Short mmCIF file of C-alpha atoms and ligand atoms in Angstrom, two decimals:
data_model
loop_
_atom_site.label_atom_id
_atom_site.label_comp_id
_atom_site.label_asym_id
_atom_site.label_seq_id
_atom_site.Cartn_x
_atom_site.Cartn_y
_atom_site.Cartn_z
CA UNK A 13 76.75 109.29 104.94
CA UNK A 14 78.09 112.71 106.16
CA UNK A 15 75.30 114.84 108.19
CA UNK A 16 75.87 118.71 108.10
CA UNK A 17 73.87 120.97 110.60
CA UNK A 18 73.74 124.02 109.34
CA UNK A 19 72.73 126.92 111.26
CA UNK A 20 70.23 124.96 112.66
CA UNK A 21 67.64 126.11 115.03
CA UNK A 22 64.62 125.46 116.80
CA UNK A 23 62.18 127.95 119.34
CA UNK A 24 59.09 126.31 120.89
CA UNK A 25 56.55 128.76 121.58
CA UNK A 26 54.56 127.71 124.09
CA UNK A 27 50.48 129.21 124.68
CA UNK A 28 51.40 132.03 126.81
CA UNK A 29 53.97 132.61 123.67
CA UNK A 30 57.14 131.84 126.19
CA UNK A 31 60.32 131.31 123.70
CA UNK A 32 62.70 128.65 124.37
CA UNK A 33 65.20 128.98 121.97
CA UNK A 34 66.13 124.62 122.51
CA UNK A 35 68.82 125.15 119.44
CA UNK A 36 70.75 127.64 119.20
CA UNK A 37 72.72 128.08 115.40
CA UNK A 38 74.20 124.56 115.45
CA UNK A 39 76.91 124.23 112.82
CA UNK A 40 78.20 120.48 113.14
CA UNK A 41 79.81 118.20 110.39
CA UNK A 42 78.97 114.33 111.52
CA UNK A 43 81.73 112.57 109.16
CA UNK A 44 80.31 109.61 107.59
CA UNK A 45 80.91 105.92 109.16
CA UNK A 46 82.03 107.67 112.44
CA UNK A 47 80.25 106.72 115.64
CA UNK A 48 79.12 110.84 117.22
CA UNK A 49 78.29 111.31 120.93
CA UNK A 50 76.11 114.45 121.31
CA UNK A 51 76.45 115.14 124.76
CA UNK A 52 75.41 117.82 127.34
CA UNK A 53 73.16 118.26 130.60
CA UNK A 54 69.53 117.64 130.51
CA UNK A 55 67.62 119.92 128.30
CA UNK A 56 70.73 121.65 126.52
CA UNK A 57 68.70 120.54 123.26
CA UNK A 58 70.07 117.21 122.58
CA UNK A 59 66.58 115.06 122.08
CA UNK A 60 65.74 118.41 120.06
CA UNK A 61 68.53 118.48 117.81
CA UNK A 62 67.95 114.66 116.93
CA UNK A 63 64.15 115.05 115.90
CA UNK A 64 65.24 117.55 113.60
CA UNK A 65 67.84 115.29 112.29
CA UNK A 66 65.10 112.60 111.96
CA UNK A 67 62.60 114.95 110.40
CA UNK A 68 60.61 114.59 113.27
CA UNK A 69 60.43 118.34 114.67
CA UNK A 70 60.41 121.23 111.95
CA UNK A 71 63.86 123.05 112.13
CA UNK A 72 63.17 127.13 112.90
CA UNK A 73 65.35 127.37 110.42
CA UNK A 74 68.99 126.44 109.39
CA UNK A 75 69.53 123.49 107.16
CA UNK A 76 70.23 119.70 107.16
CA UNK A 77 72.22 117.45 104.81
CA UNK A 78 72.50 114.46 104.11
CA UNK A 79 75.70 114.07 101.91
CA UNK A 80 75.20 116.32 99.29
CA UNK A 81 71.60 115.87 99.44
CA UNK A 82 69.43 118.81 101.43
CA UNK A 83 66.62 116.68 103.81
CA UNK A 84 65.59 119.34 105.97
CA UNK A 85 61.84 119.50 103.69
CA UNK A 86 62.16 115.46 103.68
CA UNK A 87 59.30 114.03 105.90
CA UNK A 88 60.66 111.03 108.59
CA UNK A 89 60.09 108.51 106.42
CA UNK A 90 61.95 109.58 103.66
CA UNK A 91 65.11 110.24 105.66
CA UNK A 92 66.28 106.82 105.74
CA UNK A 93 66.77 107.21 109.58
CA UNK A 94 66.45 104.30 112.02
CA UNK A 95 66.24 105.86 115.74
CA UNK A 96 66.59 103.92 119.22
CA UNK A 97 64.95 105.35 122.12
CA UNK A 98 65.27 105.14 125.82
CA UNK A 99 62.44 102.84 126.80
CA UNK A 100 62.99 100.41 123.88
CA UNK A 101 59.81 101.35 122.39
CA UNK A 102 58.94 97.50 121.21
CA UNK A 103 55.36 96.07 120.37
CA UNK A 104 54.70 93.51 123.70
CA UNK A 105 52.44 91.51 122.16
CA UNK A 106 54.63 91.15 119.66
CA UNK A 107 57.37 88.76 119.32
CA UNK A 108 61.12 89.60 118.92
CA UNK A 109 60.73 88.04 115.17
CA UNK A 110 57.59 90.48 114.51
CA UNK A 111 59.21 93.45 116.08
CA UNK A 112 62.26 93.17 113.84
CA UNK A 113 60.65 92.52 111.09
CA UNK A 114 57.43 95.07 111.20
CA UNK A 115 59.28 97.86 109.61
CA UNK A 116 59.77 95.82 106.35
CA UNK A 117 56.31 95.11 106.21
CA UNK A 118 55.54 98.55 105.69
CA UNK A 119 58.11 99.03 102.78
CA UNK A 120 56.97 95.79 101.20
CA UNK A 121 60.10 94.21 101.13
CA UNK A 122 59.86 90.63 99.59
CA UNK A 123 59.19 87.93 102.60
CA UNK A 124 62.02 85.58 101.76
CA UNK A 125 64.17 89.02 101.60
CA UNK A 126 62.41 90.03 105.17
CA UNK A 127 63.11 86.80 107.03
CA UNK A 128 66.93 86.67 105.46
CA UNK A 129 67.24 90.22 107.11
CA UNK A 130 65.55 89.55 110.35
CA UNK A 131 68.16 86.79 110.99
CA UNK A 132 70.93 88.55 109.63
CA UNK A 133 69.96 91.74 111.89
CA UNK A 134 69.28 89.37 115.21
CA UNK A 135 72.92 87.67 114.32
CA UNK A 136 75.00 91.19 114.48
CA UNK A 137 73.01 91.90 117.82
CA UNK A 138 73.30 88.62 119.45
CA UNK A 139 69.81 87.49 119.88
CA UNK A 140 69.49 85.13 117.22
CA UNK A 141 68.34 82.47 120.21
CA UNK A 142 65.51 84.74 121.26
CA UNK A 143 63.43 85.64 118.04
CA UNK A 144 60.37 83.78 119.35
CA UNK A 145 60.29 85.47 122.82
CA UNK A 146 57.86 88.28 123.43
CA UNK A 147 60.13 91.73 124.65
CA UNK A 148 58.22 90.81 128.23
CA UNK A 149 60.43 87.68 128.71
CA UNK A 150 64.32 89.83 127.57
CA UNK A 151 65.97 91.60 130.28
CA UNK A 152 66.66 95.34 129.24
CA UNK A 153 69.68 95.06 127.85
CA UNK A 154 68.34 92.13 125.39
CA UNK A 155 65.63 94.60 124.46
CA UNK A 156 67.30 97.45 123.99
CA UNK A 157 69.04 95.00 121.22
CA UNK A 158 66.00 93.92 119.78
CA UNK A 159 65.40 98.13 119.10
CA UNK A 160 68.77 98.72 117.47
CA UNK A 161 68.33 95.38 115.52
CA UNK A 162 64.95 97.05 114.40
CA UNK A 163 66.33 100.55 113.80
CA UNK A 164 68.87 98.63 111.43
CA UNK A 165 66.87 95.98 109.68
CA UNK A 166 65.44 98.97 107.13
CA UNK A 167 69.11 99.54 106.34
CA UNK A 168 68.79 103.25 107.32
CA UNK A 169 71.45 105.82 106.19
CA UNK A 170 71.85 107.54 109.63
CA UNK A 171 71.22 105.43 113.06
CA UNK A 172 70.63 107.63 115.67
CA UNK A 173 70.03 106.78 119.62
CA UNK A 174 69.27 108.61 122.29
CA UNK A 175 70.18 108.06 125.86
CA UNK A 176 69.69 104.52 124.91
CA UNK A 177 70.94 102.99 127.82
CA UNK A 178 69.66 105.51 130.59
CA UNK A 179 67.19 102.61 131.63
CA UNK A 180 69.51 99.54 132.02
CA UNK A 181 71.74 98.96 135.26
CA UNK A 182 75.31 99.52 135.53
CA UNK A 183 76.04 95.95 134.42
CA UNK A 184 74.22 96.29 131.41
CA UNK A 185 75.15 99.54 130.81
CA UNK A 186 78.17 98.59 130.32
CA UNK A 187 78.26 95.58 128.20
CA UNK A 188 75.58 97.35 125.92
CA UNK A 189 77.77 99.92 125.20
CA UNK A 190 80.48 98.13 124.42
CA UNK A 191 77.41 95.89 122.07
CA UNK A 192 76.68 99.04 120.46
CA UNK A 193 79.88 100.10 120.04
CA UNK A 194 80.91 97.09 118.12
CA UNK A 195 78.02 97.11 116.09
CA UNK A 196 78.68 100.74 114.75
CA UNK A 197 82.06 99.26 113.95
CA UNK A 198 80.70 96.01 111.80
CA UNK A 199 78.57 97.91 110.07
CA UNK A 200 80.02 101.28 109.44
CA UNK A 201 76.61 103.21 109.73
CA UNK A 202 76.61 106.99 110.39
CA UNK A 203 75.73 107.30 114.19
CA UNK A 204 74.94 109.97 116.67
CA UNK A 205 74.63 109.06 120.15
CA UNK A 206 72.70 110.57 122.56
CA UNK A 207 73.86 110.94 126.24
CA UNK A 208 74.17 113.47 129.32
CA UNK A 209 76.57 111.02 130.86
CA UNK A 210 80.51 112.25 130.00
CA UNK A 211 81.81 108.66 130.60
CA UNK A 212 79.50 106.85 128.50
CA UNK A 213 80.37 109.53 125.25
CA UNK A 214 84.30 109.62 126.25
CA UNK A 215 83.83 106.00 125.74
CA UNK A 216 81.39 105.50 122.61
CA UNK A 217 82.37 107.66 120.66
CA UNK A 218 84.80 108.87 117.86
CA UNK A 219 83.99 111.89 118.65
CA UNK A 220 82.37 114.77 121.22
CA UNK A 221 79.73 116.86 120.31
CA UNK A 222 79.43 119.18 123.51
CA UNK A 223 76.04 121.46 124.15
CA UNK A 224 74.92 123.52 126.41
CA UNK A 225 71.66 125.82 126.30
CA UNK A 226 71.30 125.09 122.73
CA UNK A 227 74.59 126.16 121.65
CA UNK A 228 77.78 124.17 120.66
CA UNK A 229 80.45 124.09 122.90
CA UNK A 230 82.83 121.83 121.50
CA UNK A 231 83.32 119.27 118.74
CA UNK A 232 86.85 116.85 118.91
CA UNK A 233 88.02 113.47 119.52
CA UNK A 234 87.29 112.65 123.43
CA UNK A 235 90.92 112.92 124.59
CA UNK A 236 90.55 116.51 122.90
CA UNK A 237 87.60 117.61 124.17
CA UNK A 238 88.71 116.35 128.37
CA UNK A 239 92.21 117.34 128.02
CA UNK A 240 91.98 120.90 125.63
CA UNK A 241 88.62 121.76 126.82
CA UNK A 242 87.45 125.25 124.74
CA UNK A 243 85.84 127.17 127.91
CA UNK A 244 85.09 125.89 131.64
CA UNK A 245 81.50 125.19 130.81
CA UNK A 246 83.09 122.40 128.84
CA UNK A 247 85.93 121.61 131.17
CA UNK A 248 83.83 121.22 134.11
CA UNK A 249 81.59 118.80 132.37
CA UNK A 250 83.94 116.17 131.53
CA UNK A 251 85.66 114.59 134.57
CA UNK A 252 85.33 112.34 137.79
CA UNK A 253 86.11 113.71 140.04
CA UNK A 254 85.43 117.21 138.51
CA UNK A 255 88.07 119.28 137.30
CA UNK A 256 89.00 121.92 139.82
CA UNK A 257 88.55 125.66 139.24
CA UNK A 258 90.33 128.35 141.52
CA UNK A 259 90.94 131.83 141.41
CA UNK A 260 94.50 132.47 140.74
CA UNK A 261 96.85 134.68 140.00
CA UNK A 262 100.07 134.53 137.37
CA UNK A 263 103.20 136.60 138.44
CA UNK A 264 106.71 136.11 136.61
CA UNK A 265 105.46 132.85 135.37
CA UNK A 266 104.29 131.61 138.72
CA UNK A 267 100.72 130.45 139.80
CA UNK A 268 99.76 131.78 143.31
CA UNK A 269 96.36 130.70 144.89
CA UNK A 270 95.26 133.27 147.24
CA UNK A 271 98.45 134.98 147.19
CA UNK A 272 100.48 131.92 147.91
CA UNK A 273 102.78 130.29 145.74
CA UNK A 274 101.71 126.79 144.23
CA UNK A 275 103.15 126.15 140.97
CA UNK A 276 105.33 127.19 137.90
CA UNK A 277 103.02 128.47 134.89
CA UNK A 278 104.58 130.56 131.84
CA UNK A 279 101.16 132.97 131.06
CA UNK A 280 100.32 136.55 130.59
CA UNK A 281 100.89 138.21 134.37
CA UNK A 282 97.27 138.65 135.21
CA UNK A 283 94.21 137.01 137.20
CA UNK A 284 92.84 133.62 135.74
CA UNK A 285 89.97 130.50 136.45
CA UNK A 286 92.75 128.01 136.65
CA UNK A 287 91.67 124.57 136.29
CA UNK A 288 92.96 121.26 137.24
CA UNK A 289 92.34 117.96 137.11
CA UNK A 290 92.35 115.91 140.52
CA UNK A 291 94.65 113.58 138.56
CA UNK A 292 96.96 115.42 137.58
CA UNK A 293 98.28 116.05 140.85
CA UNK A 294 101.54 113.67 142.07
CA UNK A 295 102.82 113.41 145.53
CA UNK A 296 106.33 114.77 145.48
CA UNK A 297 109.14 116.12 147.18
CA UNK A 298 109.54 119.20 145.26
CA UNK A 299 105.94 119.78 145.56
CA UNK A 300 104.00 122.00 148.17
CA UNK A 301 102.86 121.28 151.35
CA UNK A 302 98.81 121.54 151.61
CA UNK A 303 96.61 121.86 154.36
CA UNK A 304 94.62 118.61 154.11
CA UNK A 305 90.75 118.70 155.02
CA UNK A 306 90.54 115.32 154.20
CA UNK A 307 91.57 111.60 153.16
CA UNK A 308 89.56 109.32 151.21
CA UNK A 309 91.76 105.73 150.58
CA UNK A 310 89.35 103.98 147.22
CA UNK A 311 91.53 101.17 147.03
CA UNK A 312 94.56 101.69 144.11
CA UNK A 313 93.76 105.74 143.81
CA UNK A 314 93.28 108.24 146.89
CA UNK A 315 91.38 111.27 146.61
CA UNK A 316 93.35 114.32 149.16
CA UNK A 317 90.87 117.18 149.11
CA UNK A 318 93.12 120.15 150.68
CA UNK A 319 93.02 123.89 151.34
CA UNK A 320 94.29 126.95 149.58
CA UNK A 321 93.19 129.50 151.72
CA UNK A 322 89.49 130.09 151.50
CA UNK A 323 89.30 127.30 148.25
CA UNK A 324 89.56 123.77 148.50
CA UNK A 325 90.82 121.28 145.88
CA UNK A 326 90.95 117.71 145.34
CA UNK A 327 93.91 115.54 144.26
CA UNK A 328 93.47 112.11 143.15
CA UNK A 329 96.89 110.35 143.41
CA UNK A 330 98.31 106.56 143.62
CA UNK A 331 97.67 105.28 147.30
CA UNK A 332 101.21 103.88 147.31
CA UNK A 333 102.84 107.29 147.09
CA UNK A 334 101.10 108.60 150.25
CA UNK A 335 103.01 107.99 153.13
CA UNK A 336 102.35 110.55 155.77
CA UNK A 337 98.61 112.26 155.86
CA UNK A 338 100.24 114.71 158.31
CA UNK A 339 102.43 116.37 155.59
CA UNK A 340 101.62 115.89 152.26
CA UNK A 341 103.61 117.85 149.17
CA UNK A 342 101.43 118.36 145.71
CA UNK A 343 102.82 119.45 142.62
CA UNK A 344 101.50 119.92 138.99
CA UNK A 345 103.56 120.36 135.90
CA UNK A 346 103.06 124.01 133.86
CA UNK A 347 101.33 121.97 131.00
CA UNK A 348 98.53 120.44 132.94
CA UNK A 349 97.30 123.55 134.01
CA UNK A 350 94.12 125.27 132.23
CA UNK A 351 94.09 129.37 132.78
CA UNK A 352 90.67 130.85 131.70
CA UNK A 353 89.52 134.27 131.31
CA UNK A 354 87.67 135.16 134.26
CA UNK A 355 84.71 137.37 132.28
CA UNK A 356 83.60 134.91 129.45
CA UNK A 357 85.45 131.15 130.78
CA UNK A 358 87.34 130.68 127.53
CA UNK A 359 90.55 129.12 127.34
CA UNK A 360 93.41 131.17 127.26
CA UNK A 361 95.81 129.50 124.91
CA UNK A 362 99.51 129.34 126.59
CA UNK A 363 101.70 127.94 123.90
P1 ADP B 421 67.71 117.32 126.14
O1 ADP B 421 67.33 116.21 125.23
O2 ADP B 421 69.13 117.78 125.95
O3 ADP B 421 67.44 117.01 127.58
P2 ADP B 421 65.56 118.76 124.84
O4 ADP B 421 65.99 118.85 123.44
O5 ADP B 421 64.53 117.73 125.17
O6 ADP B 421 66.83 118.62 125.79
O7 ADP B 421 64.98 120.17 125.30
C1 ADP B 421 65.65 121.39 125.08
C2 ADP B 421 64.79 122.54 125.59
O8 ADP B 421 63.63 122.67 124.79
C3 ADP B 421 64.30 122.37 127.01
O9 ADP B 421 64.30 123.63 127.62
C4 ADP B 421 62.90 121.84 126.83
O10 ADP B 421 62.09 122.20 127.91
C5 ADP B 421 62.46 122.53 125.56
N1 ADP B 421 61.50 121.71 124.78
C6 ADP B 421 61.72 120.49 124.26
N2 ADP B 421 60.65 120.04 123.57
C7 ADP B 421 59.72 121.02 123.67
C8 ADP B 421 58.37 121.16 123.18
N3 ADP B 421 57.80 120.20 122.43
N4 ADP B 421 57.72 122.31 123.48
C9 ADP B 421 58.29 123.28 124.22
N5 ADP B 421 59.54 123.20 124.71
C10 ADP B 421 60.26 122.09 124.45
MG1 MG B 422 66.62 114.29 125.70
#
């Protein structure tokens, strides 16, 4: 089931009538059977943008669809959406059994038909051993399983999640992702997934749906999205360590960083952002030697953060190729380099 956002947007007014203008003209094609991470920092409009998509907030205006099929006057329960929250959202007093199977009780599905589902549902989470366990007695991760088995048991068109795993540890985080990721994939369902955390979406998803303040950024496939970032709002987002951003300079197809030379970069003579990535750097002899502020040996990888007159950069390189801390020679290739306009942080294309 395709989803199409179209021009879609959403002001709260608030008593004193304050406008925040949470989305901002959102035009995004989710393809069908494609797993979407919809990601951004904390109140960029993500949890907004979802309700809508759910039925559960009333778009400004703008326009959902559903395949061919217009939803945005649909109430919730005629969407055909199954959502996952955060905090699991389960009945404790009920059991796992009862909590899977309470939504068919509403749509009076047959109960031979109910309890065929519940088991089927608890078998492509993994927690057909714990159906007769209240959520009380599952560790987080189990009951975050128990909600997508749920959200899936109606056999929704659309499954959407948000920040699903923001409450489970890093453990869990990670095998519940991977859970969730392989579930999409067995069943093929529509899904947009909800996150503020860049490594968890690079990971998820087919594909990156960047916001900020409402408005989209950036839509690709996650190698797109970190390596051809759009703007520096967008480049700055993805990355760990972060991307670094300098004020440079491009003469005769030469970068220079506060007037000195660092690398070779065939742009438009003029004065740029220019970003790059920490790894991105190598240790070579053809390189340039850096002032370095400081060492940081994490095992296999090193992070060098180093000076360029008044701006300091890090490089994250292979601890093997560092020999000397004393005198250490960086260099980039043209390619890797990102120039941005300085006035509105796009990308200025280079080839
Ligand atoms: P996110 O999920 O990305 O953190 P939200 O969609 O929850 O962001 O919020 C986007 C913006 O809309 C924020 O500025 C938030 O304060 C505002 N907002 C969200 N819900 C409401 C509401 N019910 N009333 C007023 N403002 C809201
Ligand atoms: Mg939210």
């Amino acid at each position: 089931m395709e989803i199409v956002l179209n021009r879609l947007t959403k002001v709260f007014v608030t008593k004193n009538k304050q406008e925040t203008r949470a989305v901002d003209n959102l035009d995004i094609v989710i393809p069908s059977g494609k797993l979407v991470g919809l990601l951004g920092p904390s109140g960029c409009g993500k949890t907004t943008t979802l309700f809508m998509i759910a039925g559960l907030h009333k778009p400004t205006s703008g326009r959902i669809l559903f395949g061919n099929e217009d939803v945005t006057k649909l109430t919730a329960d005629k969407r055909g959406i199954g959502l996952v929250f955060q905090n699991y959202a389960l009945y404790p007093h009920m059991t796992v059994r009862q909590n899977i199977m309470f939504p068919l009780e509403n749509l009076k599905v047959d109960y031979d038909e109910a309890v065929a589902r519940v088991h089927e549902m608890a078998k492509l989470v993994g927690i057909e051993d714990q159906l007769d366990k209240k959520p009380g007695e599952l560790s987080g991760g189990q009951q975050q399983r128990v909600a997508i088995a749920r959200a899936l048991v109606k056999k929704p068109r659309v499954l959407l999640l948000d920040e699903p795993l923001s409450n489970l540890d890093a453990r869990l985080r990670l095998q519940t992702r991977e859970e969730i990721k392989r579930i999409q994939r067995e069943t093929g369902i529509t899904t947009i997934f909800v996150t503020h955390d860049q490594e968890e979406a690079m990971s998820i998803s087919d594909e990156i749906v960047v916001m900020e303040k409402g408005v989209l950024q950036q839509r690709d496939k996650p190698q797109e999205v970190y390596y051809n970032p759009e703007n520096l709002f967008v480049a700055k987002f993805l990355g760990s360590p972060a991307i670094n951003v300098l004020r440079g300079e491009i003469k005769q197809n030469k970068l220079y960083i506060n007037g000195e030379y660092f690398a070779d970069k065939k742009a438009k003579d003029g004065q740029y952002e220019v970003g790059m990535r920490p790894e991105n750097f190598k240790v070579s002899e053809s390189g340039v030697s850096v002032k370095v502020v400081d060492v940081d040996i994490i095992g296999r990888d090193t992070i060098i953060r180093f000076q360029l007159g008044d701006q300091t950069a890090r490089a994250l390189v292979d601890s093997e190729t560092v020999e000397s801390i004393k005198n250490i020679k960086l260099a980039i290739k043209d390619e890797k380099i990102l120039l941005f306009d300085i006035e509105t942080g796009k990308v200025v294309k280079t080839k």
